[in-house]
Amino acid sequence: MKIIALTGAGASAESGLGTFRDKDGLWSRFDPMKLATPEASAHNPDEVNASYNMRRQNLLSAEPNAAHRALARLEAGLAERGGSLFLCTQNIDDLHERAGSQQVVHMHGELLKARCTACGETMPWHEDLSVEVPCPSCRCPGGLRPHVVWFGEMPLEMDAIYDALLGADLFVAIGTSGSVYPAAGFVSEARGHGIRTCEINLEPSGNARRFNEGRYGPASEVVPAWVEQVLSSRFSSDQGGFTAHGSSHPK
Ligand code: BJW
Ligand code: ZN
């Protein structure tokens, strides 16, 4: 069986990385238009860099949680059974990789990389960024920015993501509010192609009714239980017979 998983900030919340739209989320304290747009970066690079510098330092001391580790087990377990997991994350952290996932598509970029707007080079980056830092590649000062996708910019690897989505047997969205497109549209795209869909979240998201199935609670508990069930079911080695368990709204 082929599964495509989309993770959001809720998957990393129990690792101490904040979400965006929850009560204490980043956007409850800061205006996204002032921190997560190319215009904000052009007009106020110091403020934008400071925000990402702080989040980068937090990330370097964070650890993957049981949800990340379970998704790494799912990737290996499906591969052993002749299936596959395509793991697409909106998160810019590297916790999936550190938990052992081999293939991770970061559609909104990566916090531990910088990109030079002058020469286009993308490079690993663990230090603070500022307009004074010259690009190690072209030596141009002021050209480095976090390698992340801001509002109005095109998310990364969209062709590969849509190929995986439309070729999957199951789409599962984990810890995402489903507020940001194009990721928010994946569930409808999948349903339109007859692909089963499952939401895992702390509580039903605004998109919950679009999913065939919903499982609710902390990702560190619900994801491992769901992974165990997928890997122990006949469904993991063929394409049929999946029944929704714990569904709050089976369709
Ligand atoms: C737990 C939990 C626990 C908590 N366990 N669960 C009008 C209509 C349609 C589209 C648009 C529109 N106006 C503008 C647009 C497009 C725009 C968009 O969608 N805007 C919306 C706000 C309406 N999208 C874009 O601009 C995108 N690009 C694009 O569309 O390109 C096409 C194009 C380009 C050019 C011209 C024309 C078209 C780009 C979007 C980039 C988003 N960037 C950010 C910042 C990235 C870098 C960074 O991290 O700083 O990405 S914004 C932010 O939101 C971040 C996230 O990846 C993204 C999604 O957030 P997520 O992950 O869902 O987090 P939350 O906080 O929202 O939800 C957390 C969830 O977890 C909650 O549900 C909790 O319940 C749950 N949870 N604890 C389990 N323990
Ligand atoms: Zn450069």
Tab-separated table of C-alpha atoms and ligand atoms in Angstrom:
chain	number	residue	atom	x	y	z
A	1	MET	CA	0.000	0.000	0.000
A	2	LYS	CA	1.099	3.525	-0.765
A	3	ILE	CA	0.552	6.204	1.847
A	4	ILE	CA	1.159	9.920	1.546
A	5	ALA	CA	1.457	11.716	4.883
A	6	LEU	CA	1.318	15.494	5.258
A	7	THR	CA	2.610	16.801	8.568
A	8	GLY	CA	2.144	20.250	10.077
A	9	ALA	CA	3.234	22.179	13.137
A	10	GLY	CA	1.157	19.946	15.462
A	11	ALA	CA	3.524	17.034	14.725
A	12	SER	CA	6.406	18.988	16.266
A	13	ALA	CA	4.411	20.742	19.015
A	14	GLU	CA	5.330	18.145	21.655
A	15	SER	CA	8.993	18.646	20.759
A	16	GLY	CA	8.610	22.201	22.039
A	17	LEU	CA	8.370	23.908	18.645
A	18	GLY	CA	5.434	26.286	18.555
A	19	THR	CA	2.495	26.074	16.172
A	20	PHE	CA	1.173	29.061	14.223
A	21	ARG	CA	-2.577	29.378	14.712
A	22	ASP	CA	-3.205	27.815	18.128
A	23	LYS	CA	-4.039	30.050	21.104
A	24	ASP	CA	-0.354	30.653	21.935
A	25	GLY	CA	0.886	30.170	18.361
A	26	LEU	CA	3.346	32.398	16.525
A	27	TRP	CA	0.609	34.249	14.636
A	28	SER	CA	-1.177	35.109	17.907
A	29	ARG	CA	1.865	37.220	18.789
A	30	PHE	CA	3.135	38.348	15.394
A	31	ASP	CA	1.539	39.452	12.144
A	32	PRO	CA	2.414	36.832	9.479
A	33	MET	CA	2.514	39.589	6.845
A	34	LYS	CA	5.380	41.191	8.821
A	35	LEU	CA	7.375	37.969	9.257
A	36	ALA	CA	6.552	35.525	6.476
A	37	THR	CA	6.450	37.436	3.196
A	38	PRO	CA	9.202	38.410	0.739
A	39	GLU	CA	8.093	42.047	1.167
A	40	ALA	CA	8.659	41.866	4.941
A	41	SER	CA	12.110	40.401	4.376
A	42	ALA	CA	12.957	43.155	1.866
A	43	HIS	CA	11.687	46.026	4.041
A	44	ASN	CA	12.609	44.755	7.486
A	45	PRO	CA	15.266	42.053	7.136
A	46	ASP	CA	16.521	42.466	10.715
A	47	GLU	CA	13.139	41.640	12.259
A	48	VAL	CA	12.566	38.698	9.917
A	49	ASN	CA	16.088	37.340	10.457
A	50	ALA	CA	15.737	37.728	14.243
A	51	SER	CA	12.585	35.618	14.274
A	52	TYR	CA	14.167	32.808	12.245
A	53	ASN	CA	17.422	33.058	14.254
A	54	MET	CA	15.437	32.444	17.438
A	55	ARG	CA	13.514	29.517	15.917
A	56	ARG	CA	16.762	28.024	14.531
A	57	GLN	CA	18.344	28.090	17.993
A	58	ASN	CA	15.212	26.460	19.489
A	59	LEU	CA	15.314	23.777	16.818
A	60	LEU	CA	18.956	22.939	17.516
A	61	SER	CA	18.045	22.028	21.098
A	62	ALA	CA	14.754	20.242	20.258
A	63	GLU	CA	14.362	16.471	19.946
A	64	PRO	CA	12.034	14.372	17.765
A	65	ASN	CA	8.975	12.975	19.557
A	66	ALA	CA	7.122	9.672	19.335
A	67	ALA	CA	5.094	10.857	16.324
A	68	HIS	CA	8.247	11.504	14.283
A	69	ARG	CA	9.684	8.130	15.324
A	70	ALA	CA	6.462	6.315	14.434
A	71	LEU	CA	6.471	7.820	10.927
A	72	ALA	CA	10.055	6.617	10.462
A	73	ARG	CA	8.874	3.106	11.486
A	74	LEU	CA	5.997	3.384	9.033
A	75	GLU	CA	8.363	4.202	6.166
A	76	ALA	CA	10.554	1.172	6.934
A	77	GLY	CA	7.597	-1.111	7.669
A	78	LEU	CA	5.736	-0.306	4.471
A	79	ALA	CA	8.912	-0.758	2.411
A	80	GLU	CA	9.386	-4.250	3.955
A	81	ARG	CA	5.837	-5.091	2.867
A	82	GLY	CA	6.298	-3.843	-0.706
A	83	GLY	CA	4.538	-0.529	-0.103
A	84	SER	CA	5.775	3.001	0.417
A	85	LEU	CA	5.404	6.168	2.456
A	86	PHE	CA	5.748	9.574	0.820
A	87	LEU	CA	6.336	11.973	3.706
A	88	CYS	CA	5.594	15.573	2.862
A	89	THR	CA	5.972	18.133	5.624
A	90	GLN	CA	4.999	21.779	5.884
A	91	ASN	CA	7.443	21.977	8.795
A	92	ILE	CA	10.802	23.626	8.312
A	93	ASP	CA	12.397	21.644	11.161
A	94	ASP	CA	14.527	18.527	10.613
A	95	LEU	CA	12.873	16.349	13.274
A	96	HIS	CA	11.559	13.757	10.797
A	97	GLU	CA	15.093	13.227	9.482
A	98	ARG	CA	16.534	13.055	13.001
A	99	ALA	CA	13.889	10.453	13.928
A	100	GLY	CA	15.106	8.256	11.064
A	101	SER	CA	12.853	9.078	8.092
A	102	GLN	CA	14.877	8.548	4.915
A	103	GLN	CA	12.783	10.523	2.416
A	104	VAL	CA	11.222	13.809	3.495
A	105	VAL	CA	9.859	16.477	1.176
A	106	HIS	CA	9.885	19.921	2.812
A	107	MET	CA	7.281	21.821	0.823
A	108	HIS	CA	7.786	25.024	2.891
A	109	GLY	CA	11.573	24.773	2.968
A	110	GLU	CA	14.122	24.099	5.711
A	111	LEU	CA	15.203	26.276	8.620
A	112	LEU	CA	18.709	24.782	8.670
A	113	LYS	CA	19.401	26.002	5.141
A	114	ALA	CA	20.025	29.471	3.708
A	115	ARG	CA	19.545	30.624	0.132
A	116	CYS	CA	21.377	33.406	-1.679
A	117	THR	CA	19.058	35.719	-3.609
A	118	ALA	CA	22.057	36.916	-5.663
A	119	CYS	CA	23.499	33.629	-6.958
A	120	GLY	CA	20.652	31.208	-6.132
A	121	GLU	CA	22.855	28.828	-4.115
A	122	THR	CA	21.203	26.901	-1.258
A	123	MET	CA	23.467	25.797	1.595
A	124	PRO	CA	23.294	24.220	5.072
A	125	TRP	CA	23.038	26.988	7.692
A	126	HIS	CA	23.120	26.577	11.490
A	127	GLU	CA	24.304	30.076	12.487
A	128	ASP	CA	22.395	33.329	12.862
A	129	LEU	CA	21.646	35.145	9.603
A	130	SER	CA	22.025	38.900	9.131
A	131	VAL	CA	22.323	41.322	6.228
A	132	GLU	CA	26.033	41.682	7.034
A	133	VAL	CA	26.812	38.010	6.350
A	134	PRO	CA	28.304	37.556	2.855
A	135	CYS	CA	27.254	34.591	0.741
A	136	PRO	CA	29.981	31.904	1.038
A	137	SER	CA	29.482	31.133	-2.636
A	138	CYS	CA	29.387	34.519	-4.450
A	139	ARG	CA	30.613	36.732	-1.540
A	140	CYS	CA	27.635	39.069	-2.116
A	141	PRO	CA	26.591	40.711	1.198
A	142	GLY	CA	22.915	41.002	2.122
A	143	GLY	CA	21.724	38.286	-0.232
A	144	LEU	CA	21.247	35.433	2.231
A	145	ARG	CA	17.735	34.563	3.428
A	146	PRO	CA	16.231	31.571	5.234
A	147	HIS	CA	15.440	28.771	2.754
A	148	VAL	CA	11.729	28.840	3.602
A	149	VAL	CA	8.562	29.462	1.590
A	150	TRP	CA	6.716	32.651	2.472
A	151	PHE	CA	3.185	33.719	1.546
A	152	GLY	CA	2.954	34.454	-2.175
A	153	GLU	CA	5.904	32.173	-2.973
A	154	MET	CA	5.573	28.836	-4.719
A	155	PRO	CA	5.918	25.819	-2.393
A	156	LEU	CA	8.666	23.355	-3.303
A	157	GLU	CA	8.476	20.020	-5.153
A	158	MET	CA	4.800	20.388	-6.054
A	159	ASP	CA	5.014	18.070	-9.093
A	160	ALA	CA	6.441	15.216	-7.007
A	161	ILE	CA	3.844	15.839	-4.282
A	162	TYR	CA	0.866	15.748	-6.644
A	163	ASP	CA	2.248	12.612	-8.348
A	164	ALA	CA	2.512	10.905	-4.955
A	165	LEU	CA	-0.905	12.174	-3.849
A	166	LEU	CA	-2.732	10.927	-6.915
A	167	GLY	CA	-0.879	7.579	-6.853
A	168	ALA	CA	-1.617	6.885	-3.163
A	169	ASP	CA	-4.085	4.509	-1.516
A	170	LEU	CA	-4.363	6.703	1.577
A	171	PHE	CA	-3.735	10.373	2.392
A	172	VAL	CA	-3.172	11.197	6.059
A	173	ALA	CA	-2.861	14.760	7.387
A	174	ILE	CA	-1.171	15.020	10.796
A	175	GLY	CA	-1.152	18.093	13.049
A	176	THR	CA	-2.116	20.681	10.476
A	177	SER	CA	-4.962	23.196	10.659
A	178	GLY	CA	-5.497	23.009	6.898
A	179	SER	CA	-5.463	26.810	6.639
A	180	VAL	CA	-2.698	27.276	4.082
A	181	TYR	CA	-2.923	26.403	0.413
A	182	PRO	CA	-1.947	24.441	-1.578
A	183	ALA	CA	-1.537	21.879	1.266
A	184	ALA	CA	-5.060	22.619	2.539
A	185	GLY	CA	-6.437	21.449	-0.813
A	186	PHE	CA	-4.754	18.021	-0.800
A	187	VAL	CA	-7.664	16.334	1.000
A	188	SER	CA	-10.208	17.445	-1.603
A	189	GLU	CA	-7.838	16.546	-4.423
A	190	ALA	CA	-7.414	13.059	-2.927
A	191	ARG	CA	-11.152	12.573	-2.324
A	192	GLY	CA	-11.836	13.692	-5.904
A	193	HIS	CA	-9.632	10.829	-7.091
A	194	GLY	CA	-11.265	8.243	-4.846
A	195	ILE	CA	-8.341	8.092	-2.398
A	196	ARG	CA	-9.169	7.487	1.272
A	197	THR	CA	-8.285	10.262	3.667
A	198	CYS	CA	-7.581	10.423	7.395
A	199	GLU	CA	-6.980	13.383	9.697
A	200	ILE	CA	-4.903	13.037	12.890
A	201	ASN	CA	-5.008	16.116	15.092
A	202	LEU	CA	-5.365	17.260	18.663
A	203	GLU	CA	-8.957	18.162	17.780
A	204	PRO	CA	-11.021	18.281	14.580
A	205	SER	CA	-9.579	20.941	12.279
A	206	GLY	CA	-11.680	23.327	10.215
A	207	ASN	CA	-11.240	20.830	7.374
A	208	ALA	CA	-12.281	17.775	9.411
A	209	ARG	CA	-15.502	17.021	7.538
A	210	ARG	CA	-13.596	16.692	4.283
A	211	PHE	CA	-11.810	13.567	5.606
A	212	ASN	CA	-13.183	10.010	5.589
A	213	GLU	CA	-11.777	9.413	9.037
A	214	GLY	CA	-10.500	11.407	12.003
A	215	ARG	CA	-8.397	10.379	14.994
A	216	TYR	CA	-7.976	12.905	17.750
A	217	GLY	CA	-5.493	13.425	20.581
A	218	PRO	CA	-1.798	14.325	20.955
A	219	ALA	CA	0.248	13.282	17.916
A	220	SER	CA	2.785	11.533	20.180
A	221	GLU	CA	0.038	9.090	21.214
A	222	VAL	CA	-2.298	8.889	18.229
A	223	VAL	CA	0.327	8.564	15.477
A	224	PRO	CA	2.183	5.571	17.043
A	225	ALA	CA	-1.137	3.776	17.657
A	226	TRP	CA	-2.263	4.419	14.072
A	227	VAL	CA	1.108	3.265	12.663
A	228	GLU	CA	0.939	0.029	14.696
A	229	GLN	CA	-2.513	-0.611	13.340
A	230	VAL	CA	-1.535	0.097	9.720
A	231	LEU	CA	1.524	-2.142	9.914
A	232	SER	CA	-0.329	-4.993	11.599
A	233	SER	CA	-3.273	-4.918	9.217
A	234	ARG	CA	-3.699	-6.710	5.949
A	235	PHE	CA	-4.102	-3.233	4.458
A	236	SER	CA	-0.354	-2.589	4.688
A	237	SER	CA	0.437	-5.325	2.191
A	238	ASP	CA	-2.421	-4.891	-0.251
A	239	GLN	CA	-4.721	-2.141	-1.345
A	240	GLY	CA	-8.046	-3.187	0.032
A	241	GLY	CA	-9.907	-3.902	3.187
A	242	PHE	CA	-9.101	-0.786	5.194
A	243	THR	CA	-11.746	-0.035	7.765
A	244	ALA	CA	-11.891	3.233	9.623
A	245	HIS	CA	-11.249	2.688	13.341
A	246	GLY	CA	-12.052	5.316	15.928
A	247	SER	CA	-13.651	7.361	13.228
A	248	SER	CA	-15.610	10.339	14.446
A	249	HIS	CA	-17.295	10.766	11.109
A	250	PRO	CA	-16.985	7.723	8.844
A	251	LYS	CA	-18.176	8.305	5.296
B	1	BJW	C1	-1.690	19.210	17.276
B	1	BJW	C2	-0.937	19.219	18.438
B	1	BJW	C3	-0.520	17.980	18.947
B	1	BJW	C4	-1.418	21.247	17.934
B	1	BJW	N1	-0.849	16.858	18.320
B	1	BJW	N2	-2.007	18.096	16.660
B	1	BJW	C5	-7.106	32.771	-0.543
B	1	BJW	C6	-7.575	31.517	-0.849
B	1	BJW	C7	-6.725	30.484	-1.132
B	1	BJW	C8	-5.348	30.666	-1.098
B	1	BJW	C9	-4.877	31.915	-0.797
B	1	BJW	C10	-5.743	32.960	-0.539
B	1	BJW	N3	-4.994	34.061	-0.268
B	1	BJW	C11	-3.684	33.722	-0.348
B	1	BJW	C12	-3.590	32.416	-0.669
B	1	BJW	C13	-2.359	31.618	-0.836
B	1	BJW	C14	-1.620	31.425	0.474
B	1	BJW	C15	-2.608	30.907	1.525
B	1	BJW	O1	-2.950	29.757	1.591
B	1	BJW	N4	-3.056	31.788	2.409
B	1	BJW	C16	-4.037	31.388	3.419
B	1	BJW	C17	-3.654	32.012	4.743
B	1	BJW	C18	-5.411	31.729	2.929
B	1	BJW	N5	-0.609	30.430	0.217
B	1	BJW	C19	0.578	30.778	-0.267
B	1	BJW	O2	0.893	31.933	-0.473
B	1	BJW	C20	1.502	29.630	-0.602
B	1	BJW	N6	1.973	29.755	-1.919
B	1	BJW	C21	1.145	29.662	-2.967
B	1	BJW	O3	-0.064	29.534	-2.874
B	1	BJW	O4	1.823	29.698	-4.163
B	1	BJW	C22	1.064	29.754	-5.361
B	1	BJW	C23	1.234	31.135	-5.923
B	1	BJW	C24	2.438	31.755	-5.842
B	1	BJW	C25	2.591	33.016	-6.382
B	1	BJW	C26	1.507	33.636	-6.975
B	1	BJW	C27	0.279	32.981	-7.030
B	1	BJW	C28	0.145	31.718	-6.488
B	1	BJW	C29	2.732	29.661	0.297
B	1	BJW	C30	2.398	29.387	1.713
B	1	BJW	C31	3.642	29.473	2.578
B	1	BJW	C32	3.307	29.251	4.046
B	1	BJW	N7	4.430	29.583	4.829
B	1	BJW	C33	4.388	29.319	6.275
B	1	BJW	C34	5.708	29.872	6.852
B	1	BJW	C35	6.851	28.947	6.410
B	1	BJW	C36	8.119	29.249	7.098
B	1	BJW	C37	7.972	29.252	8.600
B	1	BJW	O5	7.749	28.195	9.234
B	1	BJW	O6	8.119	30.338	9.158
B	1	BJW	O7	4.266	27.929	6.532
B	1	BJW	S1	2.954	30.007	7.091
B	1	BJW	C38	2.763	28.667	8.244
B	1	BJW	O8	1.510	27.977	7.989
B	1	BJW	C39	3.884	27.682	7.905
B	1	BJW	C40	3.160	26.369	8.037
B	1	BJW	O9	3.860	25.366	7.321
B	1	BJW	C41	1.807	26.671	7.476
B	1	BJW	C42	0.732	25.683	7.909
B	1	BJW	O10	0.540	25.718	9.288
B	1	BJW	P1	0.205	24.374	10.098
B	1	BJW	O11	1.360	23.471	10.048
B	1	BJW	O12	-1.097	23.840	9.654
B	1	BJW	O13	0.147	24.950	11.582
B	1	BJW	P2	-1.103	25.565	12.385
B	1	BJW	O14	-0.554	26.290	13.559
B	1	BJW	O15	-2.000	26.330	11.486
B	1	BJW	O16	-1.922	24.274	12.872
B	1	BJW	C43	-1.385	23.399	13.841
B	1	BJW	C44	-2.345	22.245	14.029
B	1	BJW	O17	-1.761	21.306	14.902
B	1	BJW	C45	-3.687	22.649	14.672
B	1	BJW	O18	-4.752	22.103	13.904
B	1	BJW	C46	-3.647	22.009	16.072
B	1	BJW	O19	-4.915	21.522	16.493
B	1	BJW	C47	-2.702	20.869	15.847
B	1	BJW	N8	-1.950	20.449	17.040
B	1	BJW	N9	-0.752	20.456	18.904
B	1	BJW	C48	-1.583	16.885	17.240
B	1	BJW	N10	0.241	17.849	20.145
B	2	ZN	ZN	25.495	33.961	-3.438
